[in-house]
């Protein structure tokens, strides 16, 4: 297998798992939650998947990433998520980026950048900060248009309903 074949295979997997995360985001929207989804994968197997549940649980920490991290740790029986890839539909915030670093996630793939709270390259870059003891490989922009469309439709509908 050539390097080009490996890159194409990785891109195909990234698309596949991001589509799962987008389905989680759609499930969040259906519950009137901000539509963010996360899927955690180890060795090609999903070990955690979640969507935002802050409103449902009345919990400010119930972000998709935080819920999926907990599931992944339970699935592995360990808090260190070494070798795990996190797929998230929106750039993680500072809390979630910090949790990804603390969990030792190997790679983060996110769809849309978050200009108001993004902590993985937009406002901050916590996951690659050299002052921390762990850095995460990143792939940015996978299915970003699809993610943005879900978010924009959600907030458009919310503005109409709230006016």
Short mmCIF file of C-alpha atoms in Angstrom, two decimals:
data_model
loop_
_atom_site.label_atom_id
_atom_site.label_comp_id
_atom_site.label_asym_id
_atom_site.label_seq_id
_atom_site.Cartn_x
_atom_site.Cartn_y
_atom_site.Cartn_z
CA UNK A 1 0.00 0.00 0.00
CA UNK A 2 1.42 3.38 -1.00
CA UNK A 3 1.36 6.49 1.16
CA UNK A 4 -1.32 7.88 -1.14
CA UNK A 5 -3.47 4.77 -0.59
CA UNK A 6 -3.05 5.13 3.18
CA UNK A 7 -4.07 8.78 3.05
CA UNK A 8 -7.14 7.94 0.97
CA UNK A 9 -8.11 5.12 3.36
CA UNK A 10 -7.73 7.44 6.37
CA UNK A 11 -9.85 10.13 4.65
CA UNK A 12 -12.54 7.54 3.92
CA UNK A 13 -12.61 6.44 7.58
CA UNK A 14 -12.67 10.07 8.72
CA UNK A 15 -15.72 10.71 6.52
CA UNK A 16 -17.47 7.56 7.76
CA UNK A 17 -16.99 8.32 11.46
CA UNK A 18 -17.76 12.02 11.03
CA UNK A 19 -21.06 11.05 9.39
CA UNK A 20 -21.85 9.09 12.58
CA UNK A 21 -21.02 12.19 14.60
CA UNK A 22 -23.31 14.24 12.35
CA UNK A 23 -26.13 11.79 13.09
CA UNK A 24 -25.49 12.39 16.78
CA UNK A 25 -25.67 16.15 16.12
CA UNK A 26 -29.02 15.67 14.38
CA UNK A 27 -30.24 13.69 17.41
CA UNK A 28 -29.25 16.63 19.63
CA UNK A 29 -31.19 19.06 17.42
CA UNK A 30 -34.25 16.80 17.64
CA UNK A 31 -34.04 17.17 21.46
CA UNK A 32 -33.68 20.96 21.15
CA UNK A 33 -30.02 20.71 22.15
CA UNK A 34 -27.24 22.58 20.33
CA UNK A 35 -26.45 20.08 17.55
CA UNK A 36 -23.00 18.80 18.35
CA UNK A 37 -22.08 15.14 18.09
CA UNK A 38 -19.02 13.13 19.03
CA UNK A 39 -17.83 9.63 18.18
CA UNK A 40 -14.75 8.04 19.77
CA UNK A 41 -13.01 5.22 17.89
CA UNK A 42 -10.23 2.80 18.78
CA UNK A 43 -8.84 0.35 16.23
CA UNK A 44 -11.77 1.00 13.90
CA UNK A 45 -14.38 0.26 16.58
CA UNK A 46 -16.75 2.86 18.06
CA UNK A 47 -16.24 2.95 21.84
CA UNK A 48 -18.19 6.11 22.62
CA UNK A 49 -20.81 8.22 20.92
CA UNK A 50 -22.90 11.07 22.25
CA UNK A 51 -24.53 14.40 21.53
CA UNK A 52 -24.99 17.52 23.59
CA UNK A 53 -27.34 17.00 26.55
CA UNK A 54 -26.88 20.20 28.58
CA UNK A 55 -30.56 21.17 28.46
CA UNK A 56 -31.84 17.64 28.99
CA UNK A 57 -29.57 16.94 31.98
CA UNK A 58 -29.37 20.53 33.29
CA UNK A 59 -25.62 20.01 33.32
CA UNK A 60 -23.22 22.60 31.88
CA UNK A 61 -20.59 19.88 31.38
CA UNK A 62 -22.86 17.59 29.33
CA UNK A 63 -21.14 18.38 26.05
CA UNK A 64 -21.00 15.63 23.43
CA UNK A 65 -17.25 15.21 23.91
CA UNK A 66 -17.49 14.87 27.69
CA UNK A 67 -20.23 12.26 27.48
CA UNK A 68 -18.36 10.30 24.79
CA UNK A 69 -15.10 10.44 26.78
CA UNK A 70 -16.87 8.81 29.73
CA UNK A 71 -18.31 6.08 27.49
CA UNK A 72 -14.92 5.45 25.88
CA UNK A 73 -13.16 5.19 29.25
CA UNK A 74 -15.82 2.73 30.44
CA UNK A 75 -15.46 0.69 27.23
CA UNK A 76 -11.68 0.48 27.64
CA UNK A 77 -11.72 0.13 31.41
CA UNK A 78 -9.13 2.90 31.63
CA UNK A 79 -9.02 6.67 31.77
CA UNK A 80 -6.11 6.85 29.34
CA UNK A 81 -7.62 6.85 25.86
CA UNK A 82 -4.35 6.11 24.09
CA UNK A 83 -4.80 5.28 20.42
CA UNK A 84 -8.31 6.76 20.39
CA UNK A 85 -9.55 9.09 17.66
CA UNK A 86 -12.24 11.63 18.60
CA UNK A 87 -14.60 12.79 15.84
CA UNK A 88 -16.51 15.95 16.74
CA UNK A 89 -18.84 18.02 14.58
CA UNK A 90 -17.79 21.35 16.13
CA UNK A 91 -14.38 22.47 17.34
CA UNK A 92 -14.15 21.62 21.04
CA UNK A 93 -14.34 24.34 23.69
CA UNK A 94 -11.67 24.86 26.36
CA UNK A 95 -13.31 22.41 28.77
CA UNK A 96 -13.57 19.65 26.17
CA UNK A 97 -10.12 20.32 24.70
CA UNK A 98 -8.65 20.07 28.20
CA UNK A 99 -10.48 16.81 28.80
CA UNK A 100 -9.18 15.39 25.50
CA UNK A 101 -5.63 16.23 26.55
CA UNK A 102 -6.10 14.80 30.06
CA UNK A 103 -7.57 11.61 28.55
CA UNK A 104 -4.52 11.27 26.27
CA UNK A 105 -6.62 11.05 23.08
CA UNK A 106 -4.29 10.41 20.15
CA UNK A 107 -6.10 12.28 17.40
CA UNK A 108 -8.92 14.79 17.06
CA UNK A 109 -10.92 15.18 13.86
CA UNK A 110 -13.41 18.03 13.87
CA UNK A 111 -15.73 19.44 11.25
CA UNK A 112 -16.58 23.12 11.74
CA UNK A 113 -14.46 25.72 13.51
CA UNK A 114 -16.08 27.57 16.41
CA UNK A 115 -15.22 31.29 16.24
CA UNK A 116 -16.81 31.99 19.65
CA UNK A 117 -15.46 29.16 21.79
CA UNK A 118 -13.05 27.04 19.74
CA UNK A 119 -10.04 25.91 21.73
CA UNK A 120 -8.38 23.68 19.12
CA UNK A 121 -6.90 26.30 16.84
CA UNK A 122 -9.41 29.15 16.63
CA UNK A 123 -9.28 31.09 19.91
CA UNK A 124 -6.77 28.81 21.65
CA UNK A 125 -4.97 25.61 20.75
CA UNK A 126 -5.05 23.66 23.98
CA UNK A 127 -4.70 20.26 22.30
CA UNK A 128 -1.35 21.16 20.76
CA UNK A 129 0.05 23.48 23.44
CA UNK A 130 3.69 22.48 23.92
CA UNK A 131 3.57 23.53 27.58
CA UNK A 132 1.25 20.61 28.33
CA UNK A 133 2.40 17.01 28.79
CA UNK A 134 0.34 15.64 25.89
CA UNK A 135 -0.42 16.91 22.41
CA UNK A 136 -3.09 15.65 20.05
CA UNK A 137 -2.76 15.20 16.31
CA UNK A 138 -5.53 17.11 14.50
CA UNK A 139 -7.43 16.94 11.25
CA UNK A 140 -9.70 19.92 10.69
CA UNK A 141 -12.61 20.57 8.33
CA UNK A 142 -13.90 17.05 7.65
CA UNK A 143 -17.52 17.53 6.47
CA UNK A 144 -17.44 21.09 7.80
CA UNK A 145 -20.16 22.32 5.42
CA UNK A 146 -22.58 19.63 6.64
CA UNK A 147 -21.87 20.46 10.27
CA UNK A 148 -22.29 24.20 9.69
CA UNK A 149 -25.59 23.59 7.88
CA UNK A 150 -27.00 21.65 10.86
CA UNK A 151 -25.90 24.36 13.29
CA UNK A 152 -27.20 27.22 11.15
CA UNK A 153 -30.58 25.54 10.63
CA UNK A 154 -30.89 24.90 14.37
CA UNK A 155 -30.15 28.51 15.36
CA UNK A 156 -32.30 29.93 12.53
CA UNK A 157 -35.25 27.86 13.77
CA UNK A 158 -34.54 28.86 17.38
CA UNK A 159 -34.47 32.58 16.49
CA UNK A 160 -37.80 32.30 14.67
CA UNK A 161 -39.37 30.39 17.56
CA UNK A 162 -38.04 32.82 20.18
CA UNK A 163 -39.14 35.97 18.33
#
